[in-house]
Short mmCIF file of C-alpha atoms in Angstrom, two decimals:
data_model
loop_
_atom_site.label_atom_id
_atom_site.label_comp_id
_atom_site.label_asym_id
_atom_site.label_seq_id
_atom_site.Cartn_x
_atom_site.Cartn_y
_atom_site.Cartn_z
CA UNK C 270 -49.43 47.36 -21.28
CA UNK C 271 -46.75 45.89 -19.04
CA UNK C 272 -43.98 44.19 -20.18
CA UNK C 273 -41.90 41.08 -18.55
CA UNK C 274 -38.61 40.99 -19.66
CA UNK C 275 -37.25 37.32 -18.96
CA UNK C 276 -33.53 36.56 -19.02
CA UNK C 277 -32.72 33.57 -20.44
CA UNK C 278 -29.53 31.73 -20.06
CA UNK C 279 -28.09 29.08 -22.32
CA UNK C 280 -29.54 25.61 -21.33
CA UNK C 281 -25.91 24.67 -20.18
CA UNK C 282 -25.36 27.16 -17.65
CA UNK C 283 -28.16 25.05 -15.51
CA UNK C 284 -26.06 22.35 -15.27
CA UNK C 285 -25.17 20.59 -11.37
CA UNK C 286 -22.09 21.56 -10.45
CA UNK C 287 -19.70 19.10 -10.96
CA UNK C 288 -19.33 17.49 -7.40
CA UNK C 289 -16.18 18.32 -5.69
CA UNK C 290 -14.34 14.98 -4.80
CA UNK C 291 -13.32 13.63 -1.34
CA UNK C 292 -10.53 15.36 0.29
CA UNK C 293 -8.06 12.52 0.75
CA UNK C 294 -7.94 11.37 4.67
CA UNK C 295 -5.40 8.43 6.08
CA UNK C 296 -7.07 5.69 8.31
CA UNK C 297 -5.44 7.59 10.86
CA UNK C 298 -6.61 10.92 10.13
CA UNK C 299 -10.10 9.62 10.11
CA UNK C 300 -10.07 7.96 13.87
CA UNK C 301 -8.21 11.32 15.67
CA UNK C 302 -10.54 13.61 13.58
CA UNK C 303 -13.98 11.49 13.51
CA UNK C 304 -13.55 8.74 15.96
CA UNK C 305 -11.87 9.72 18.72
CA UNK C 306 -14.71 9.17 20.76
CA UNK C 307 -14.55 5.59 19.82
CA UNK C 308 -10.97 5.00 22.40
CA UNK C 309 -11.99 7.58 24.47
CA UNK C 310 -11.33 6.43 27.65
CA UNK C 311 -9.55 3.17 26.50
CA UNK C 312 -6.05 1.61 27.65
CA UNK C 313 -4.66 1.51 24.22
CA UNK C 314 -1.85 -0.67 22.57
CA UNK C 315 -0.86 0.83 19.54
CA UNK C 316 1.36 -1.69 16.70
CA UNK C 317 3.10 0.98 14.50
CA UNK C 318 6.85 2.01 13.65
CA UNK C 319 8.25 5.18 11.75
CA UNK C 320 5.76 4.90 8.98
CA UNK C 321 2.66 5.32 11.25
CA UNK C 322 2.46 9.34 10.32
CA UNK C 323 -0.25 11.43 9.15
CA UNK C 324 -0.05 13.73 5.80
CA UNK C 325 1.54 16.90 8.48
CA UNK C 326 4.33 14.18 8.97
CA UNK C 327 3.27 13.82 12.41
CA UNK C 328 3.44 10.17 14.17
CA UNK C 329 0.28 8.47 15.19
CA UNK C 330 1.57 7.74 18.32
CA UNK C 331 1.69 11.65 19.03
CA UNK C 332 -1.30 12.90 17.83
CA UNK C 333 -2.85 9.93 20.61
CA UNK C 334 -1.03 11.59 23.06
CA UNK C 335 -2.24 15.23 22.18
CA UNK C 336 -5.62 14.01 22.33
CA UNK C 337 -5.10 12.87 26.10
CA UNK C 338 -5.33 9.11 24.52
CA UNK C 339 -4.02 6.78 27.38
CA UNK C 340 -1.53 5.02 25.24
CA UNK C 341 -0.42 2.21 27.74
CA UNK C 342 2.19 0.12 25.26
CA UNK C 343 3.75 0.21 21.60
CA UNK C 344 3.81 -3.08 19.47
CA UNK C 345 6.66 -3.00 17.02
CA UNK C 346 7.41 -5.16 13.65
CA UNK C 347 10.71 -6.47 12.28
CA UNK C 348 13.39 -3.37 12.59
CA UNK C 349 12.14 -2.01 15.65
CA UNK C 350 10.04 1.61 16.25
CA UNK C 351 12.39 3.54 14.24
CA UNK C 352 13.68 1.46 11.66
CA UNK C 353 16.66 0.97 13.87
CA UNK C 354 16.38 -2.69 14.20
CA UNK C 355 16.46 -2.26 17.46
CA UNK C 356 14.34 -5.57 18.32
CA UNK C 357 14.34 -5.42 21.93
CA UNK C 358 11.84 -3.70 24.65
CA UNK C 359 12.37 -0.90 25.97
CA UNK C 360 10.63 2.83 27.44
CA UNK C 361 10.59 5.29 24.77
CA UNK C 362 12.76 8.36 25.46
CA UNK C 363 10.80 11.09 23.30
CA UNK C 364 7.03 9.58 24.57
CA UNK C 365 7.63 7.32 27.76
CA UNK C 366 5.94 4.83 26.17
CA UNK C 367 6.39 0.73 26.58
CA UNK C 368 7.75 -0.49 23.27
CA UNK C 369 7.54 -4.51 22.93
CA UNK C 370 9.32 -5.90 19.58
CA UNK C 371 7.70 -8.06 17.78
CA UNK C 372 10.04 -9.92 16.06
CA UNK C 373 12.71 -12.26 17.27
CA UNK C 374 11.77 -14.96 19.36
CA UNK C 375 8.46 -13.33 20.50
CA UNK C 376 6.48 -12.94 17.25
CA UNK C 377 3.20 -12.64 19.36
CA UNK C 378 1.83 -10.45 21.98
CA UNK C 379 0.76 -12.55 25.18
CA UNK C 380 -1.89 -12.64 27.77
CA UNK C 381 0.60 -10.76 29.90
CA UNK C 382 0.91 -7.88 27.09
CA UNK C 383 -2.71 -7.74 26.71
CA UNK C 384 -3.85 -7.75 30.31
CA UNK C 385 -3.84 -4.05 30.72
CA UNK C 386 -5.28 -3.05 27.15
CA UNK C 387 -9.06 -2.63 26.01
CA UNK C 388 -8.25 -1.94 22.21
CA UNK C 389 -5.51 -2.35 19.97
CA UNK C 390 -4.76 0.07 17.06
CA UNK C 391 -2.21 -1.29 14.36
CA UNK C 392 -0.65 1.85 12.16
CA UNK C 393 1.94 0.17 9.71
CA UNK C 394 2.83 1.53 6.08
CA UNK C 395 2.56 -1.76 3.94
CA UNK C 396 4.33 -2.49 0.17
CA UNK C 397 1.90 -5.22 -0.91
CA UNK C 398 4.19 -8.53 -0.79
CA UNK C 399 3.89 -11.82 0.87
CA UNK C 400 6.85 -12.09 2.11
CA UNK C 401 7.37 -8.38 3.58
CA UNK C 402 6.69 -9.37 7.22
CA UNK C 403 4.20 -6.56 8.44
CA UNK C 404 1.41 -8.94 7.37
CA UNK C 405 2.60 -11.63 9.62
CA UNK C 406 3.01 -9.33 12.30
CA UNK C 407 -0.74 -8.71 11.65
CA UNK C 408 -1.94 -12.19 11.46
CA UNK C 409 0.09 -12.81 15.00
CA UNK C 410 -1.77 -9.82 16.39
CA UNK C 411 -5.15 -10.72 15.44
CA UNK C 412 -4.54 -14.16 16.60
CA UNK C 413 -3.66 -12.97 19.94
CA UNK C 414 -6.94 -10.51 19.74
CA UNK C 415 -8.64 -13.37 19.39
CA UNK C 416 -7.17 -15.23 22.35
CA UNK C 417 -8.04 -12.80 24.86
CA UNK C 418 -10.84 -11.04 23.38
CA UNK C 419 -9.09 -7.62 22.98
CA UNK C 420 -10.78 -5.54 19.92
CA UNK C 421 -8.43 -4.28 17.15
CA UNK C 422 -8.69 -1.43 14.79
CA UNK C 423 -7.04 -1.27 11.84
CA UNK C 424 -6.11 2.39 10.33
CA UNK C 425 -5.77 1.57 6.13
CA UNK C 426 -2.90 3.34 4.42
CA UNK C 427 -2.81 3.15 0.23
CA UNK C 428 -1.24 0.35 -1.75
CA UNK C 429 2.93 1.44 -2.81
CA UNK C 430 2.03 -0.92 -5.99
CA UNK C 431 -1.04 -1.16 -7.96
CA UNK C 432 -3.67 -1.35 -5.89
CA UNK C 433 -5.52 -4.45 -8.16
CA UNK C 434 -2.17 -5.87 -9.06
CA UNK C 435 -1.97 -9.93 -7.90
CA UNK C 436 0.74 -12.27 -8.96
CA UNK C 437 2.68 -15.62 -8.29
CA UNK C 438 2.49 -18.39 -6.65
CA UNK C 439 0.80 -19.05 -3.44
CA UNK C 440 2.25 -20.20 -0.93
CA UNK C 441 2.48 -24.05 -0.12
CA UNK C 442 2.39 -25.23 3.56
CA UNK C 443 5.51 -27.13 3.49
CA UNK C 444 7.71 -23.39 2.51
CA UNK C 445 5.71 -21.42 5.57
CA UNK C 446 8.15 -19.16 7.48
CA UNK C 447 8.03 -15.82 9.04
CA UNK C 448 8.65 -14.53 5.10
CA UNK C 449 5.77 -16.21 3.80
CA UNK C 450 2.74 -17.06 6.41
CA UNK C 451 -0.39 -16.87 4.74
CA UNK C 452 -1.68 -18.61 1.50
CA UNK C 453 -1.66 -15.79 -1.03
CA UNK C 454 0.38 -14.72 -3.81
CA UNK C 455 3.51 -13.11 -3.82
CA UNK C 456 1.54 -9.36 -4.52
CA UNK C 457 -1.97 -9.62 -2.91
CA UNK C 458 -3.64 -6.16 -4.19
CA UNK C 459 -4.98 -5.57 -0.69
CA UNK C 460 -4.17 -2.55 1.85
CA UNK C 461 -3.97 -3.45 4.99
CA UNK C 462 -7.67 -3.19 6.36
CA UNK C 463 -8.48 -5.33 3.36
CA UNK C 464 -6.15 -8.32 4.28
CA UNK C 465 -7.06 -8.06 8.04
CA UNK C 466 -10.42 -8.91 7.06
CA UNK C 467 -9.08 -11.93 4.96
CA UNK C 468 -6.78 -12.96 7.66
CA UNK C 469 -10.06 -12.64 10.25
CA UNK C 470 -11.97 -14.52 8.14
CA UNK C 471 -10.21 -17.31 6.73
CA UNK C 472 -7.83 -18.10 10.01
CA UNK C 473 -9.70 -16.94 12.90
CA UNK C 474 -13.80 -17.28 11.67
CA UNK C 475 -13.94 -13.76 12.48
CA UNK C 476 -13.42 -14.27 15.80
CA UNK C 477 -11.71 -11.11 16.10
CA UNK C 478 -13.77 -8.02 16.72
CA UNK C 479 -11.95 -6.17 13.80
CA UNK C 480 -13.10 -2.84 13.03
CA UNK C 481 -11.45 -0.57 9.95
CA UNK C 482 -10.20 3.25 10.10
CA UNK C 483 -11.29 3.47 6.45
CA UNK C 484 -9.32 6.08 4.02
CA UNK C 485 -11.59 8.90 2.84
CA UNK C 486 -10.82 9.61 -0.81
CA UNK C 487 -8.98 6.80 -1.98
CA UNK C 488 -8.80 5.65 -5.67
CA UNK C 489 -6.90 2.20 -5.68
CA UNK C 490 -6.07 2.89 -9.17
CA UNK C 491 -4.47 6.37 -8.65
CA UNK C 492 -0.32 6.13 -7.77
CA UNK C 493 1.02 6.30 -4.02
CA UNK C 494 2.77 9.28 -4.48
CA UNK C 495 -0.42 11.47 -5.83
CA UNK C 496 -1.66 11.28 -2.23
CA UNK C 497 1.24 13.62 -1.19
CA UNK C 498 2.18 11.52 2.01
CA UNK C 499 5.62 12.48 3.51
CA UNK C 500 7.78 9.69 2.32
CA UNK C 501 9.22 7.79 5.34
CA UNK C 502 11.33 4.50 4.82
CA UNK C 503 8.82 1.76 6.01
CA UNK C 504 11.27 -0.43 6.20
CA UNK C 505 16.19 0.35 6.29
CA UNK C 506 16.05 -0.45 2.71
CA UNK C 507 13.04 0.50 0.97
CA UNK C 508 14.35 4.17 0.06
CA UNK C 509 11.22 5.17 -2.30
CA UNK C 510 8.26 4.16 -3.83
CA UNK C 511 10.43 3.15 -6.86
CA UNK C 512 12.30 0.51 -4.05
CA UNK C 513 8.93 -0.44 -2.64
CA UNK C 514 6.81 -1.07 -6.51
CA UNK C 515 10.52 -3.70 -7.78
CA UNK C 516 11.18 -4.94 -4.26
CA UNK C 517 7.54 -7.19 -4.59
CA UNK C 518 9.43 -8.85 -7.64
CA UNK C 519 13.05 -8.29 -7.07
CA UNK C 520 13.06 -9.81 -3.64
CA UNK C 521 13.19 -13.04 -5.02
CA UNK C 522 17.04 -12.12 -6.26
CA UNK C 523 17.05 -12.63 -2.14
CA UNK C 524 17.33 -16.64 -2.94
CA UNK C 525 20.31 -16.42 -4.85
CA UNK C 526 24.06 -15.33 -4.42
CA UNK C 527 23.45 -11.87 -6.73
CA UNK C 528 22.84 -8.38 -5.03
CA UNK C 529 19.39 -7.50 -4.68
CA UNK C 530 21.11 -3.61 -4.32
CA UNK C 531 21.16 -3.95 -0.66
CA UNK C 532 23.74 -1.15 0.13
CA UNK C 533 23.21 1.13 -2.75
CA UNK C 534 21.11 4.32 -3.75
CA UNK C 535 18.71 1.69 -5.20
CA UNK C 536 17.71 -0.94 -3.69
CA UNK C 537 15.72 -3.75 -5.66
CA UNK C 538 15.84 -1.55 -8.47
CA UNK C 539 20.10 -2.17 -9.02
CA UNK C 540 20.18 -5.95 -9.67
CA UNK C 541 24.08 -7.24 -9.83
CA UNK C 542 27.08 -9.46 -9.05
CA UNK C 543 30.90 -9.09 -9.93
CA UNK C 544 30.10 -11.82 -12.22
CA UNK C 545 27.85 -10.49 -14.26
CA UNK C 546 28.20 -8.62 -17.66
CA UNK C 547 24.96 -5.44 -16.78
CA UNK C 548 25.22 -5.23 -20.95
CA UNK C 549 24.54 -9.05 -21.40
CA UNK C 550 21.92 -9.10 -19.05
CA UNK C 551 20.10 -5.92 -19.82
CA UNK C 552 20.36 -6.98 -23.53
CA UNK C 553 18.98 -10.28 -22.73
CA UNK C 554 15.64 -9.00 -20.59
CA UNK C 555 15.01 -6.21 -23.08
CA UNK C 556 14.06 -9.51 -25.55
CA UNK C 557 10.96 -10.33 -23.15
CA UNK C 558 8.66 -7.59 -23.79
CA UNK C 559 8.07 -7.36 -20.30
CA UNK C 560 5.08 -4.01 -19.60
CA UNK C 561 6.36 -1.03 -17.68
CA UNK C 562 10.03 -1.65 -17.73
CA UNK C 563 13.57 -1.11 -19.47
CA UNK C 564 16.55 -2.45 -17.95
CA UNK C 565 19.74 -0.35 -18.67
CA UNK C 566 23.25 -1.78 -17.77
CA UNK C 567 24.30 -0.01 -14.48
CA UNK C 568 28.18 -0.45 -12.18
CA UNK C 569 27.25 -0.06 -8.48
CA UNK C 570 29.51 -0.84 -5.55
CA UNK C 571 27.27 -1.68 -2.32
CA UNK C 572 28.41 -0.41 1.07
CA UNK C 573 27.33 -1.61 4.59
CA UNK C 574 24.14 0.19 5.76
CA UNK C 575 24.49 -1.26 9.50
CA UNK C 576 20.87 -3.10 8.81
CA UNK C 577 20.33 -6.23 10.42
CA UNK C 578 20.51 -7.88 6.77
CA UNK C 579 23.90 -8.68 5.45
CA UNK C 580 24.94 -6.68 2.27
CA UNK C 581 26.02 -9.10 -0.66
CA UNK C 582 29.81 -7.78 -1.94
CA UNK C 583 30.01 -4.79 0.48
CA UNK C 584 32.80 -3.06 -1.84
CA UNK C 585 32.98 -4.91 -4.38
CA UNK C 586 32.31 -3.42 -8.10
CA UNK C 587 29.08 -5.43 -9.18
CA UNK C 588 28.21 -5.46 -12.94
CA UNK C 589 24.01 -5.42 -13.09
CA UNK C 590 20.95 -3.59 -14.20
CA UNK C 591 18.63 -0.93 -13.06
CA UNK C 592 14.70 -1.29 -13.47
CA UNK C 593 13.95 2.14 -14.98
CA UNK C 594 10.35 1.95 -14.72
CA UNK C 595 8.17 3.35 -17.35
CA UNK C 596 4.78 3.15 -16.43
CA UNK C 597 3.57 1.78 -12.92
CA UNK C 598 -0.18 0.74 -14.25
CA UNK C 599 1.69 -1.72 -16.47
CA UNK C 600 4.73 -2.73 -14.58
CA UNK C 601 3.97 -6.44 -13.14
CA UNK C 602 6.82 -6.74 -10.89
CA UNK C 603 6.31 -10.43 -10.05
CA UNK C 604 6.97 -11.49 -13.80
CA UNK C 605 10.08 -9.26 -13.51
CA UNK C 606 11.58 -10.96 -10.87
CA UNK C 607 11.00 -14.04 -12.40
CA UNK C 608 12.30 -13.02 -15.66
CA UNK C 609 15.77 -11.54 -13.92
CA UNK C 610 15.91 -15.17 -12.53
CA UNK C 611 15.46 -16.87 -15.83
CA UNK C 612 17.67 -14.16 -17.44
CA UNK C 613 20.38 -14.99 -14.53
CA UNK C 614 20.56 -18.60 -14.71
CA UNK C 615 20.64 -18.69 -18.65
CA UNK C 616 23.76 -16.14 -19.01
CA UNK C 617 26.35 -17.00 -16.02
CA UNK C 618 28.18 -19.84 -14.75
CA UNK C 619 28.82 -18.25 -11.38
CA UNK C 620 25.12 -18.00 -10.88
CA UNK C 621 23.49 -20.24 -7.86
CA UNK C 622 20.58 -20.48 -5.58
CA UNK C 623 21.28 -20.50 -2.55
CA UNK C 624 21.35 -24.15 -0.66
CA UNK C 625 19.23 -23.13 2.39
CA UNK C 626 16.59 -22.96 -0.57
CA UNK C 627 15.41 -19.51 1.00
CA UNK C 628 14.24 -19.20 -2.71
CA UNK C 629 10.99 -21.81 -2.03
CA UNK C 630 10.55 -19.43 1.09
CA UNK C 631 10.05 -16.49 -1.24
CA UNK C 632 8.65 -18.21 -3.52
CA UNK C 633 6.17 -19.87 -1.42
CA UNK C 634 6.82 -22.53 -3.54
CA UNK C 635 10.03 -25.44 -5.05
CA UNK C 636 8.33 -25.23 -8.86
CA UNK C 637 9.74 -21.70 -9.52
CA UNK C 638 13.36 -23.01 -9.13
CA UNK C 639 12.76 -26.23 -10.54
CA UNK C 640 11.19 -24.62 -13.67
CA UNK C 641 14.02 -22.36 -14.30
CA UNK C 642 16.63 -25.21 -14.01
CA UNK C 643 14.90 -27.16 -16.60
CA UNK C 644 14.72 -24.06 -18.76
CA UNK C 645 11.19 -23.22 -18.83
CA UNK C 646 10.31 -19.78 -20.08
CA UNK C 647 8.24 -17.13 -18.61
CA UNK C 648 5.45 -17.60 -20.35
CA UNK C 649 5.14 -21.49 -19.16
CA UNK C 650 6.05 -20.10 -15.45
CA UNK C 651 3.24 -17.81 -15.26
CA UNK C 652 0.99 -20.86 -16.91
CA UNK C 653 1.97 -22.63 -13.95
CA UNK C 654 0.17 -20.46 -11.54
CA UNK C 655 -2.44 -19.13 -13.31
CA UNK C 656 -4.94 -21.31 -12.31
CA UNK C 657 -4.29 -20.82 -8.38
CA UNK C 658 -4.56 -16.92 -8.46
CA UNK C 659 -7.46 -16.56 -10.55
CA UNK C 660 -9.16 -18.46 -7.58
CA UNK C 661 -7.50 -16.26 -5.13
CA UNK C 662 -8.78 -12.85 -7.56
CA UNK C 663 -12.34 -14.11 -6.87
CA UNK C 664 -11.92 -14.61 -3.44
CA UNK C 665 -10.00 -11.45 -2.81
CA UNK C 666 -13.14 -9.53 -4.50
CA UNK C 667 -15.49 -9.98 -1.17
CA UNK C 668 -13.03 -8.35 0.92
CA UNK C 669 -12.14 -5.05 -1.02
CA UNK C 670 -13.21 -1.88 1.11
CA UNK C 671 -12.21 0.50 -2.03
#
């Protein structure tokens, strides 16, 4: 008589493997590792600053060149290639490279720019607000694209902010400026690739032939810094992600005659003035049960940074607060800004808009300050706008990538 022996394991051990996820992979990464082929060949004209790097740290602009890419001209947004706010044009010492600002009196490239460039790549680190002016740098580009005919290729970075998060007011066609060009809310929830295909589509009919360096990996709902990108300042005064997740609300403190923290360790997250009591105020927002978010008193004394924005009471002692974020899932930094506002004009006398009404600019509307004059609360502010951003939400659905 024979005899099989048969090992048998517990049922578990046959389970499938748990598939291992997506190594993370920039927009960037993606087209010098997987589409390379796709420029090949191609006079390219490449719209990035400092921020355009890989996850080495290394710039966009030279991994092109490593590659043999024939990089013919460099596009720059507001603050110049290195954050220098140097705006004008000029030869690159480290690459050789044209560099054309984009900002100033020439917000668009021309058929002169474009006459010696078959594709144009644009490589800028985004924050997710309105009125941060990489986005109208973008529409200008696209526009021109469409002009003369010139394909573009978008390489998406992640969202700073939450990646679904949308708030405000949209913007009103009477308050357009170069801080607040297209009709969206203040915070959009949209990288980059994802509002060049709104902008294509509502603007230019998809005219432009717009193509996406998709991430590889990416979880909209997962934080900026889990992706382990070297930070680099997108911007002179967005020093971290903390900066870059208040400045979408705290901007708006732009509008008025209190420090925004331009000119200390944190900006948009120190809020203050000389006339301000930091103890009064702090007590005061703590009341509104905003999500995310407990402001503590804070003294901080703001210095010139040499930026091309003025600092507010460069060495003066400014009574304020500091946004010590708790938790950014919750944190709706719109409704903070607007509460600091509220907050602001309630407590102090010496409190004022300021009369260029660069507030309706930000805004992208004149109800926000008209509202808080009359003493509305948050609560009816945000009822204001509700209506116009759930419309935008279920627009903004057909155009998400991730």
């Amino acid at each position: 008589m024979f005899f099989v022996l048969i090992s048998c394991k517990p049922a578990s051990s046959f389970k499938p493997q748990d598939k291992k996820p997506t190594e993370f992979m920039l927009g960037n990464e993606v087209l010098i590792l997987e589409k390379i082929n796709e420029i090949s060949g191609k006079r390219i004209g490449l719209v990035s600053n400092q921020s355009g790097i890989d996850k080495s740290g290394v710039h966009i602009l030279d991994r092109l060149l490593e590659k043999g890419m024939n990089v013919v001209k460099v596009f720059t947004p507001e603050h110049g290639f290195r954050a220098d706010d140097n705006t004008d044009s000029y030869k690159d010492p480290k690459s050789g490279v044209e560099i054309i600002s984009l900002y100033g009196s020439k917000k668009k490239p021309d058929s002169r720019d474009l006459k010696d460039v078959d594709v144009l790549i644009y490589d800028l680190q985004d924050v997710g607000a309105r009125f941060y002016t990489y986005i109208n740098t973008l529409f200008y580009l696209l526009q021109a694209a469409s002009e003369n005919n010139v394909p573009v290729i978008i390489c998406d970075r992640p969202e700073m902010i939450n990646g679904d998060y949308t708030d405000g007011y949209m913007l009103e066609n009477e308050n357009k400026s170069f801080v607040g060009l297209l009709n969206i809310p203040i915070a959009y929830g949209m990288t980059s690739g994802e509002i060049g295909k709104y902008i294509n589509a509502e603007y230019f009919g998809n005219s432009v032939q717009l193509s996406i360096s998709e991430m590889k990996g990416y979880d909209r709902k997962k934080d900026f810094t889990s992706y382990n990108i070297p930070w680099v300042k997108p911007s002179p005064s967005i020093y971290s992600p903390g900066s870059a997740i208040c400045y979408t609300g705290t901007c708006l403190i732009e509008g008025t005659n209190v420090s925004e923290g331009r000119g200390s360790e944190k900006p948009f997250e120190y809020i203050g003035a000389p006339f301000i009591n930091g103890e009064k105020l702090a007590a005061e927002l703590n009341t509104y049960e905003l999500q995310g978010v407990i402001f503590e008193p804070i003294k901080f004394t703001p210095a010139e940074t040499g930026n091309a924005i003025p600092v507010k009471f460069s060495g003066e002692q400014c009574s304020g607060i500091y946004l010590k974020i708790t938790d950014n899932k919750k944190f709706e930094s719109v409704k903070v800004g607007i509460g600091i506002l509220i907050a602001l004009n309630k407590l102090f006398k010496g409190f004022e808009f300021r009369n260029d009404n660069f507030i309706a600019k930000l805004a992208g509307t004149k109800r926000l300050r008209k509202l808080i004059e009359t003493g509305a609360t948050l609560q009816e502010i945000v009822s204001s706008y509700s209506n116009e951003i759930d419309i935008f939400r279920e627009k903004r659905k057909s155009f998400l990538i991730y």
